[in-house]
Short mmCIF file of C-alpha atoms and ligand atoms in Angstrom, two decimals:
data_model
loop_
_atom_site.label_atom_id
_atom_site.label_comp_id
_atom_site.label_asym_id
_atom_site.label_seq_id
_atom_site.Cartn_x
_atom_site.Cartn_y
_atom_site.Cartn_z
CA UNK A 24 52.03 201.78 8.14
CA UNK A 25 53.70 203.52 10.20
CA UNK A 26 56.91 203.62 7.86
CA UNK A 27 59.22 206.12 8.08
CA UNK A 28 62.88 205.80 5.35
CA UNK A 29 65.38 205.33 7.09
CA UNK A 30 68.24 204.17 4.50
CA UNK A 31 71.59 205.25 4.29
CA UNK A 32 72.08 208.01 1.94
CA UNK A 33 75.39 208.64 0.81
CA UNK A 34 78.05 205.59 0.03
CA UNK A 35 80.33 204.34 0.89
CA UNK A 36 82.78 204.73 -1.75
CA UNK A 37 82.06 208.39 -2.06
CA UNK A 38 81.75 209.58 1.35
CA UNK A 39 83.04 207.22 3.48
CA UNK A 40 83.34 208.69 7.33
CA UNK A 41 79.40 209.99 6.55
CA UNK A 42 78.73 206.57 5.06
CA UNK A 43 80.48 205.53 9.00
CA UNK A 44 78.32 207.77 10.60
CA UNK A 45 75.26 206.46 8.93
CA UNK A 46 75.84 202.82 8.91
CA UNK A 47 76.91 203.16 12.35
CA UNK A 48 73.58 205.32 14.70
CA UNK A 49 71.34 202.91 12.04
CA UNK A 50 72.46 199.70 12.79
CA UNK A 51 71.46 200.56 16.19
CA UNK A 52 74.93 200.14 16.88
CA UNK A 53 75.85 203.44 18.35
CA UNK A 54 73.96 206.12 20.09
CA UNK A 55 75.89 209.90 20.85
CA UNK A 56 76.64 212.05 23.63
CA UNK A 57 77.14 215.01 24.87
CA UNK A 58 80.24 214.45 25.28
CA UNK A 59 82.63 214.43 22.01
CA UNK A 60 84.32 210.98 21.75
CA UNK A 61 81.69 209.10 24.10
CA UNK A 62 79.47 207.01 23.40
CA UNK A 63 76.76 204.72 24.15
CA UNK A 64 77.79 201.38 22.28
CA UNK A 65 73.55 199.78 22.13
CA UNK A 66 72.83 196.67 22.73
CA UNK A 67 73.79 195.93 19.34
CA UNK A 68 76.90 196.59 19.54
CA UNK A 69 77.29 195.68 22.95
CA UNK A 70 76.47 191.51 21.54
CA UNK A 71 78.80 191.55 19.19
CA UNK A 72 81.94 193.00 22.78
CA UNK A 73 80.69 189.69 24.71
CA UNK A 74 80.58 187.75 22.01
CA UNK A 75 84.34 188.43 21.38
CA UNK A 76 84.91 188.99 24.92
CA UNK A 77 84.33 184.74 25.33
CA UNK A 78 86.18 183.34 22.52
CA UNK A 79 89.22 185.86 23.86
CA UNK A 80 89.00 185.04 27.16
CA UNK A 81 88.42 181.49 26.79
CA UNK A 82 91.29 181.37 24.45
CA UNK A 83 94.04 183.06 27.78
CA UNK A 84 91.65 180.78 30.20
CA UNK A 85 92.41 177.64 28.84
CA UNK A 86 96.04 179.59 28.46
CA UNK A 87 96.68 179.47 32.14
CA UNK A 88 95.88 183.11 32.59
CA UNK A 89 93.79 185.02 36.03
CA UNK A 90 90.86 187.48 35.43
CA UNK A 91 91.20 190.37 38.08
CA UNK A 92 90.66 194.17 38.48
CA UNK A 93 92.59 196.95 39.73
CA UNK A 94 91.54 200.20 39.92
CA UNK A 95 89.93 203.10 37.90
CA UNK A 96 91.82 206.29 39.95
CA UNK A 97 96.44 206.11 39.83
CA UNK A 98 98.17 208.33 42.23
CA UNK A 99 99.65 210.94 40.06
CA UNK A 100 102.73 210.08 41.87
CA UNK A 101 102.90 206.29 40.36
CA UNK A 102 101.43 207.01 36.74
CA UNK A 103 104.54 208.81 36.31
CA UNK A 104 107.40 206.88 38.22
CA UNK A 105 107.94 205.17 34.76
CA UNK A 106 108.70 208.78 33.33
CA UNK A 107 109.85 206.90 30.20
CA UNK A 108 106.50 204.74 29.12
CA UNK A 109 104.45 208.46 30.29
CA UNK A 110 106.34 209.62 27.25
CA UNK A 111 104.70 211.60 24.77
CA UNK A 112 101.04 210.20 26.65
CA UNK A 113 100.75 213.25 29.65
CA UNK A 114 98.32 214.99 27.46
CA UNK A 115 95.87 212.19 26.76
CA UNK A 116 95.02 211.52 30.79
CA UNK A 117 91.84 212.95 32.48
CA UNK A 118 92.48 213.83 35.65
CA UNK A 119 89.85 213.94 38.75
CA UNK A 120 90.64 217.24 40.66
CA UNK A 121 88.24 217.28 43.01
CA UNK A 122 85.42 215.28 45.84
CA UNK A 123 82.98 217.96 45.79
CA UNK A 124 83.91 220.92 46.09
CA UNK A 125 87.48 220.46 47.92
CA UNK A 126 90.29 219.72 46.65
CA UNK A 127 92.24 216.78 46.15
CA UNK A 128 96.57 216.47 48.13
CA UNK A 129 96.96 214.08 44.98
CA UNK A 130 95.53 214.19 41.72
CA UNK A 131 94.18 211.67 40.76
CA UNK A 132 94.34 209.90 37.18
CA UNK A 133 91.71 208.39 35.20
CA UNK A 134 93.75 205.19 34.05
CA UNK A 135 95.01 205.16 30.69
CA UNK A 136 95.95 202.19 30.55
CA UNK A 137 97.65 199.68 33.87
CA UNK A 138 101.21 199.33 34.15
CA UNK A 139 101.88 201.40 37.56
CA UNK A 140 98.68 200.68 39.19
CA UNK A 141 99.18 196.68 38.48
CA UNK A 142 103.63 196.72 38.42
CA UNK A 143 102.81 198.55 42.43
CA UNK A 144 101.28 194.98 43.54
CA UNK A 145 103.05 192.56 41.39
CA UNK A 146 106.21 193.89 42.70
CA UNK A 147 104.58 193.27 46.37
CA UNK A 148 103.43 190.29 45.24
CA UNK A 149 105.83 187.91 43.35
CA UNK A 150 109.33 187.53 45.71
CA UNK A 151 110.70 184.19 44.65
CA UNK A 152 110.84 182.13 40.91
CA UNK A 153 107.28 180.41 42.80
CA UNK A 154 105.99 182.62 42.42
CA UNK A 155 106.17 183.11 38.62
CA UNK A 156 104.72 183.00 36.04
CA UNK A 157 102.64 185.91 37.55
CA UNK A 158 99.55 185.98 34.18
CA UNK A 159 96.34 188.93 35.43
CA UNK A 160 94.66 189.52 33.00
CA UNK A 161 91.21 192.13 33.29
CA UNK A 162 88.36 193.59 30.93
CA UNK A 163 87.82 197.23 31.94
CA UNK A 164 87.45 200.56 29.83
CA UNK A 165 89.97 203.52 29.76
CA UNK A 166 90.48 206.69 28.78
CA UNK A 167 92.64 209.30 26.59
CA UNK A 168 92.21 212.35 25.13
CA UNK A 169 92.59 211.94 22.27
CA UNK A 170 92.50 215.07 19.99
CA UNK A 171 92.23 213.80 16.76
CA UNK A 172 88.97 213.85 15.87
CA UNK A 173 87.04 211.11 17.64
CA UNK A 174 85.37 208.45 15.09
CA UNK A 175 82.76 205.56 17.23
CA UNK A 176 85.14 202.41 17.41
CA UNK A 177 88.19 203.15 15.84
CA UNK A 178 89.04 206.78 18.08
CA UNK A 179 86.86 207.63 21.00
CA UNK A 180 88.24 208.54 23.76
CA UNK A 181 86.56 206.29 26.37
CA UNK A 182 86.93 202.65 25.23
CA UNK A 183 86.64 198.88 25.93
CA UNK A 184 89.25 196.59 26.25
CA UNK A 185 90.95 193.31 27.36
CA UNK A 186 94.62 194.75 29.24
CA UNK A 187 96.34 191.43 29.69
CA UNK A 188 99.93 192.19 32.81
CA UNK A 189 102.56 188.93 32.73
CA UNK A 190 105.67 188.25 34.10
CA UNK A 191 108.42 185.75 34.07
CA UNK A 192 111.45 184.00 35.43
CA UNK A 193 112.46 183.57 32.28
CA UNK A 194 113.02 186.24 28.65
CA UNK A 195 112.97 183.10 26.19
CA UNK A 196 109.40 182.43 28.14
CA UNK A 197 108.04 185.92 28.18
CA UNK A 198 108.81 186.21 24.38
CA UNK A 199 106.42 182.71 23.37
CA UNK A 200 104.03 183.89 25.29
CA UNK A 201 104.09 187.73 23.28
CA UNK A 202 103.66 185.64 20.57
CA UNK A 203 100.76 183.00 21.32
CA UNK A 204 98.39 186.28 22.62
CA UNK A 205 99.18 187.69 19.34
CA UNK A 206 98.08 183.86 16.87
CA UNK A 207 94.82 185.32 19.91
CA UNK A 208 95.23 188.80 18.64
CA UNK A 209 94.77 187.17 14.60
CA UNK A 210 92.22 184.84 15.31
CA UNK A 211 89.78 186.89 16.76
CA UNK A 212 90.40 189.06 13.81
CA UNK A 213 89.82 186.87 10.68
CA UNK A 214 87.82 183.73 13.09
CA UNK A 215 85.38 185.53 14.02
CA UNK A 216 85.45 189.35 12.66
CA UNK A 217 86.63 187.60 8.87
CA UNK A 218 89.08 190.37 8.80
CA UNK A 219 92.56 189.66 7.35
CA UNK A 220 94.99 190.57 9.27
CA UNK A 221 98.87 190.77 9.26
CA UNK A 222 101.86 189.74 11.62
CA UNK A 223 104.31 191.50 12.61
CA UNK A 224 107.10 193.41 14.92
CA UNK A 225 106.76 197.03 15.09
CA UNK A 226 109.20 198.96 14.07
CA UNK A 227 111.79 201.57 16.98
CA UNK A 228 109.80 204.45 16.13
CA UNK A 229 105.80 202.77 16.14
CA UNK A 230 107.53 200.72 19.06
CA UNK A 231 105.06 201.41 22.77
CA UNK A 232 108.53 203.65 24.22
CA UNK A 233 108.15 201.29 27.66
CA UNK A 234 108.51 197.87 25.51
CA UNK A 235 112.11 196.14 24.26
CA UNK A 236 109.07 195.64 21.10
CA UNK A 237 106.57 195.31 20.10
CA UNK A 238 104.23 193.04 18.31
CA UNK A 239 101.09 194.31 16.13
CA UNK A 240 98.77 192.95 13.68
CA UNK A 241 98.04 194.95 11.07
CA UNK A 242 95.23 195.36 8.43
CA UNK A 243 94.19 198.14 5.12
CA UNK A 244 90.18 199.01 5.14
CA UNK A 245 89.33 200.71 1.76
CA UNK A 246 89.52 203.89 2.33
CA UNK A 247 92.93 203.46 1.71
CA UNK A 248 94.05 203.87 5.46
CA UNK A 249 95.90 201.57 7.12
CA UNK A 250 94.74 200.30 10.53
CA UNK A 251 96.65 198.14 13.63
CA UNK A 252 93.85 195.49 15.84
CA UNK A 253 95.69 194.81 18.54
CA UNK A 254 99.53 195.19 20.02
CA UNK A 255 101.41 192.20 22.14
CA UNK A 256 104.76 194.22 24.21
CA UNK A 257 107.38 192.57 25.37
CA UNK A 258 108.40 194.84 27.90
CA UNK A 259 112.05 193.62 28.20
CA UNK A 260 113.24 194.56 32.51
CA UNK A 261 111.77 197.90 31.50
CA UNK A 262 109.15 197.90 34.26
CA UNK A 263 110.18 195.56 36.84
CA UNK A 264 113.84 197.86 37.07
CA UNK A 265 111.59 201.07 37.71
CA UNK A 266 108.78 199.14 40.23
CA UNK A 267 111.56 196.60 41.35
CA UNK A 268 109.29 193.78 40.96
CA UNK A 269 111.94 190.60 41.25
CA UNK A 270 112.41 187.06 42.83
CA UNK A 271 115.20 185.09 44.06
CA UNK A 272 116.29 182.58 41.18
CA UNK A 273 116.84 179.35 42.08
CA UNK A 274 120.39 179.28 43.37
CA UNK A 275 119.07 182.15 45.78
CA UNK A 276 120.63 185.33 43.73
CA UNK A 277 117.88 188.31 42.92
CA UNK A 278 116.24 188.21 39.17
CA UNK A 279 114.13 190.59 37.48
CA UNK A 280 111.20 188.99 36.42
CA UNK A 281 110.37 189.80 32.56
CA UNK A 282 107.00 191.19 31.63
CA UNK A 283 104.60 191.19 28.93
CA UNK A 284 101.71 193.66 27.93
CA UNK A 285 98.93 193.08 25.77
CA UNK A 286 95.13 194.78 24.52
CA UNK A 287 92.25 194.45 22.30
CA UNK A 288 89.55 196.55 21.71
CA UNK A 289 86.38 197.58 21.08
CA UNK A 290 88.59 199.42 17.77
CA UNK A 291 87.59 195.49 16.25
CA UNK A 292 84.68 196.34 16.15
CA UNK A 293 84.97 199.21 13.46
CA UNK A 294 87.37 198.41 11.75
CA UNK A 295 84.53 195.03 10.89
CA UNK A 296 82.79 197.36 10.28
CA UNK A 297 84.45 199.35 7.49
CA UNK A 298 85.85 196.31 6.22
CA UNK A 299 82.79 194.36 4.99
CA UNK A 300 79.39 196.45 4.96
CA UNK A 301 78.49 198.26 2.41
CA UNK A 302 75.16 200.76 0.86
CA UNK A 303 73.08 198.55 2.29
CA UNK A 304 74.13 199.55 5.40
CA UNK A 305 76.46 196.85 8.08
CA UNK A 306 77.57 194.08 7.23
CA UNK A 307 78.12 191.09 10.35
CA UNK A 308 80.05 188.17 9.62
CA UNK A 309 77.42 185.19 11.08
CA UNK A 310 79.92 184.08 14.34
CA UNK A 311 79.65 187.60 16.30
CA UNK A 312 75.72 188.22 14.70
CA UNK A 313 73.82 187.71 17.90
CA UNK A 314 70.61 186.43 15.58
CA UNK A 315 71.68 185.03 12.23
CA UNK A 316 68.88 184.81 11.02
CA UNK A 317 65.70 187.45 9.71
CA UNK A 318 62.21 185.83 9.75
CA UNK A 319 59.79 187.79 7.46
CA UNK A 320 56.44 186.51 6.10
CA UNK A 321 54.64 188.30 3.66
CA UNK A 322 51.31 188.84 4.67
CA UNK A 323 48.27 188.72 2.68
CA UNK A 324 44.99 188.64 4.98
CA UNK A 325 43.05 185.48 3.35
CA UNK A 326 46.32 183.65 4.08
CA UNK A 327 48.32 185.15 7.74
CA UNK A 328 47.30 181.81 10.25
CA UNK A 329 48.63 179.60 7.88
CA UNK A 330 51.35 181.75 6.92
CA UNK A 331 52.52 182.81 9.94
CA UNK A 332 51.92 179.39 12.44
CA UNK A 333 54.69 177.96 9.26
CA UNK A 334 57.40 181.30 11.00
CA UNK A 335 56.49 179.83 14.13
CA UNK A 336 57.79 176.43 13.68
CA UNK A 337 60.50 176.93 11.33
CA UNK A 338 61.82 180.03 14.63
CA UNK A 339 61.47 176.98 16.98
CA UNK A 340 63.46 174.74 14.56
CA UNK A 341 66.46 177.43 13.91
CA UNK A 342 66.07 178.32 17.74
CA UNK A 343 70.30 177.65 17.28
CA UNK A 344 70.62 180.20 15.46
CA UNK A 345 68.51 182.72 17.64
CA UNK A 346 65.71 184.22 15.35
CA UNK A 347 64.00 186.14 14.68
CA UNK A 348 60.07 186.87 13.50
CA UNK A 349 59.46 189.47 12.33
CA UNK A 350 55.76 190.23 12.34
CA UNK A 351 55.18 193.45 12.97
CA UNK A 352 51.36 195.08 11.25
CA UNK A 353 52.27 198.07 10.91
CA UNK A 354 55.08 197.73 7.82
CA UNK A 355 55.37 196.32 4.46
CA UNK A 356 57.40 192.99 4.23
CA UNK A 357 59.44 195.66 2.03
CA UNK A 358 60.31 197.70 4.81
CA UNK A 359 60.90 194.94 6.77
CA UNK A 360 63.75 194.10 4.29
CA UNK A 361 65.38 196.83 4.46
CA UNK A 362 65.65 197.23 8.27
CA UNK A 363 67.68 194.44 8.34
CA UNK A 364 70.10 194.42 5.61
CA UNK A 365 70.59 197.24 7.49
CA UNK A 366 70.67 195.48 10.35
CA UNK A 367 73.11 193.83 9.14
CA UNK A 368 71.25 189.84 10.26
CA UNK A 369 72.85 187.79 7.74
CA UNK A 370 70.75 185.74 6.13
CA UNK A 371 66.54 186.69 5.52
CA UNK A 372 64.64 183.92 4.78
CA UNK A 373 60.26 185.42 2.83
CA UNK A 374 57.80 183.44 3.23
CA UNK A 375 54.70 183.91 1.70
CA UNK A 376 50.97 182.04 0.84
CA UNK A 377 52.79 181.10 -2.82
CA UNK A 378 56.28 179.50 -1.03
CA UNK A 379 54.24 177.44 1.43
CA UNK A 380 51.45 175.94 -1.44
CA UNK A 381 55.56 174.54 -2.43
CA UNK A 382 56.56 174.00 0.69
CA UNK A 383 59.64 176.24 -0.07
CA UNK A 384 60.68 179.26 1.35
CA UNK A 385 63.23 181.89 -0.16
CA UNK A 386 66.55 182.77 2.07
CA UNK A 387 68.84 185.35 0.24
CA UNK A 388 72.57 186.43 1.58
CA UNK A 389 72.73 189.66 3.58
CA UNK A 390 76.80 189.36 1.81
CA UNK A 391 76.02 188.53 -1.97
CA UNK A 392 72.06 189.53 -2.14
CA UNK A 393 71.66 185.76 -3.54
CA UNK A 394 67.71 183.98 -3.06
CA UNK A 395 67.69 180.97 -2.47
CA UNK A 396 64.49 178.33 -2.79
CA UNK A 397 64.70 175.50 -0.17
CA UNK A 398 62.80 173.10 0.69
CA UNK A 399 61.18 173.50 4.30
CA UNK A 400 62.94 170.62 5.58
CA UNK A 401 65.90 171.07 3.88
CA UNK A 402 65.66 174.37 5.44
CA UNK A 403 67.84 173.47 8.69
CA UNK A 404 70.74 172.22 7.09
CA UNK A 405 70.95 174.20 4.60
CA UNK A 406 71.13 177.35 6.68
CA UNK A 407 74.48 175.73 8.54
CA UNK A 408 76.10 175.98 5.58
CA UNK A 409 74.72 179.24 4.42
CA UNK A 410 76.22 181.07 7.24
CA UNK A 411 79.67 178.84 7.13
CA UNK A 412 79.13 179.82 3.30
CA UNK A 413 79.27 184.16 4.81
CA UNK A 414 81.56 183.33 7.39
CA UNK A 415 84.13 182.21 4.29
CA UNK A 416 82.26 185.11 1.87
CA UNK A 417 83.50 188.07 3.96
CA UNK A 418 86.84 186.85 5.00
CA UNK A 419 87.94 185.82 2.14
CA UNK A 420 86.70 189.50 -0.15
CA UNK A 421 88.60 190.88 2.49
CA UNK A 422 91.89 188.84 1.71
CA UNK A 423 91.35 189.52 -1.87
CA UNK A 424 91.49 193.72 -0.87
CA UNK A 425 93.80 193.14 1.20
CA UNK A 426 96.35 191.75 -1.11
CA UNK A 427 95.56 193.82 -4.13
CA UNK A 428 96.24 196.66 -1.82
CA UNK A 429 99.94 195.88 -1.16
CA UNK A 430 102.43 197.65 -4.23
CA UNK A 431 106.55 197.61 -3.33
CA UNK A 432 107.63 200.42 -4.26
CA UNK A 433 111.63 201.29 -4.01
CA UNK A 434 111.27 204.29 -3.40
CA UNK A 435 109.96 207.19 -1.10
CA UNK A 436 107.84 209.03 -4.54
CA UNK A 437 106.44 206.20 -5.34
CA UNK A 438 105.02 205.10 -1.85
CA UNK A 439 103.61 208.40 -2.21
CA UNK A 440 101.72 207.48 -5.03
CA UNK A 441 100.26 204.34 -3.75
CA UNK A 442 99.32 206.14 -0.86
CA UNK A 443 97.73 208.81 -3.75
CA UNK A 444 96.48 205.68 -5.03
CA UNK A 445 94.83 204.21 -1.77
CA UNK A 446 97.23 201.41 -1.53
CA UNK A 447 99.77 200.74 1.47
CA UNK A 448 103.73 200.11 0.04
CA UNK A 449 105.85 196.95 1.03
CA UNK A 450 109.73 197.89 0.80
CA UNK A 451 112.86 196.75 1.68
CA UNK A 452 113.51 199.07 4.63
CA UNK A 453 116.71 199.56 6.79
CA UNK A 454 114.20 200.53 10.23
CA UNK A 455 115.68 203.06 11.77
CA UNK A 456 114.05 206.56 12.75
CA UNK A 457 115.68 209.22 11.13
CA UNK A 458 114.62 206.99 8.23
CA UNK A 459 111.07 206.36 9.58
CA UNK A 460 110.63 210.69 9.43
CA UNK A 461 111.70 210.92 7.13
CA UNK A 462 109.31 208.10 4.98
CA UNK A 463 106.68 210.32 7.09
CA UNK A 464 107.65 213.25 5.92
CA UNK A 465 108.37 213.01 2.46
CA UNK A 466 105.34 210.22 1.16
CA UNK A 467 101.91 212.30 2.25
CA UNK A 468 102.46 211.12 6.35
CA UNK A 469 102.47 207.38 5.87
CA UNK A 470 103.76 206.08 8.56
CA UNK A 471 105.64 201.60 8.29
CA UNK A 472 102.84 199.77 9.83
CA UNK A 473 104.72 196.24 10.67
CA UNK A 474 107.43 193.37 8.67
CA UNK A 475 105.78 191.29 9.06
CA UNK A 476 107.06 187.80 10.27
CA UNK A 477 107.50 186.03 6.85
CA UNK A 478 110.26 187.86 4.42
CA UNK A 479 111.64 187.31 1.94
CA UNK A 480 115.62 188.29 1.72
CA UNK A 481 116.12 191.91 1.19
CA UNK A 482 119.08 191.83 -1.29
CA UNK A 483 118.07 195.29 -1.37
CA UNK A 484 119.42 199.08 -0.51
CA UNK A 485 116.69 200.40 2.11
CA UNK A 486 114.44 202.58 -0.40
CA UNK A 487 114.29 205.38 1.56
CA UNK A 488 117.87 205.51 2.47
CA UNK A 489 119.65 203.56 0.46
CA UNK A 490 121.49 202.59 3.09
CA UNK A 491 121.67 198.92 3.96
CA UNK A 492 118.17 197.09 3.95
CA UNK A 493 117.66 194.17 7.04
CA UNK A 494 113.79 193.38 5.67
CA UNK A 495 110.29 194.15 4.50
CA UNK A 496 108.05 196.28 6.14
CA UNK A 497 104.68 197.48 5.45
CA UNK A 498 104.04 201.44 5.18
CA UNK A 499 100.60 203.64 4.49
CA UNK A 500 98.82 206.42 5.89
CA UNK A 501 96.88 204.53 9.06
CA UNK A 502 93.78 205.41 11.49
C1 87F B 20 97.71 206.87 27.10
C2 87F B 20 98.51 208.04 28.23
C3 87F B 20 98.79 207.30 29.11
C4 87F B 20 99.04 204.28 24.89
C5 87F B 20 98.42 206.87 26.33
O1 87F B 20 99.15 198.58 24.31
C6 87F B 20 99.96 206.16 29.04
C7 87F B 20 99.37 205.74 27.62
O2 87F B 20 100.89 204.20 28.14
C8 87F B 20 99.87 204.47 27.09
N1 87F B 20 98.46 205.28 24.96
N2 87F B 20 99.61 203.92 26.24
C9 87F B 20 100.52 202.42 25.97
C10 87F B 20 99.76 200.95 26.24
C11 87F B 20 99.79 200.31 26.50
C12 87F B 20 100.02 198.62 26.89
N3 87F B 20 99.40 198.47 27.90
C13 87F B 20 98.51 197.61 27.50
C14 87F B 20 98.81 197.79 25.39
C15 87F B 20 98.49 196.92 25.72
C16 87F B 20 97.51 196.89 26.88
#
């Protein structure tokens, strides 16, 4: 036997950051590199991203969006053309200054986001109302030189994302699209990754500075911090006026287009890991598990051949779930159980000589560790059912957690207590920037997450400044 222990050595509830670091490495998702904040997405991680891509890409294509690709390098003059949106972000921009030993005439930014380079083209492409809507998306990498401590998936300096950039003749069409995309984002998080989300609009302070408004989906993690899942921005005419993206309408009058931009990143994978994984390692919702099943034969010398033969047949029968048959000789069954638990495979099938005599197998669920005896003839149907159950159970468990993490608060000091107890606050609020600054200073760095679409009527005073409350909003410490 060449067994080496590989399990997680700290508990999620004791030291969540060390726990996370161990899970992502031991589940073979991430490899660290010599550049801080830049990580290898190993095949197990990239497979999850590909499933997310495929799902979201199909949705936007069906809606009429087309994919394109714009260059990685953005001339400084172009990046700084719209100064307001870059304001505050400029320390994070990485630059190419040289080719070999010769200095470039103009520095080139490595894209942190592609508004400027795309809108430079849009201004040339859009002439008439017949050129609208223009709805493009690109799947690419971006670099943002974060100074806070980097965390794989959650806060990395290079990450993968899609960025959609669209232009419409009317505000109404743009507003509808921004909402439509947010709905797709919610579906990615909830239906694939089994992470429940709160949809809403960002506060004045927290919205993208280049936007009229920012819509977001947010959730709350067992570490006691909230995290943004994705954003969809209504850019209004802010960029179209600077980049001169205009068209002649049906009356031949010049109009500026209404724009949106929207993005979803590999951060979502980190959110999923943080939400569902446990002290045995990764827990993958079945819909994002490339291999949904692992078959572990229980091997004894004299029954080995018979057992392996049936395992092979099972593997073929379950082929749509892409099962792994772990027939490695030099590891014990127990070791293999831990190894596949660590890697998050949703269902384990155990098959030994006794089971074979009874024409059955043992199924073990990764989410509940429940063991279920199943007749081999019923296996395929049962696996379909249990995969659905696991997917639903992970979502429901996370939804219960999210709901139970919300506390209604009516003062800053109560918000501060909530944050200390790893909860998020829900409070009637005036929404002003000044008020949010006070909240942040007095409640341990808590920020507004969003103002949810589903509102109850706040016939109350603002919990922070006692002014008139406009709506309820969520507040928490966040990533
Ligand atoms: C970092 C450096 C330079 C965020 C930055 O959210 C610029 C920026 O503009 C920057 N970090 N942003 C905001 C990005 C807005 C928007 N872009 C398209 C998205 C979704 C996709």
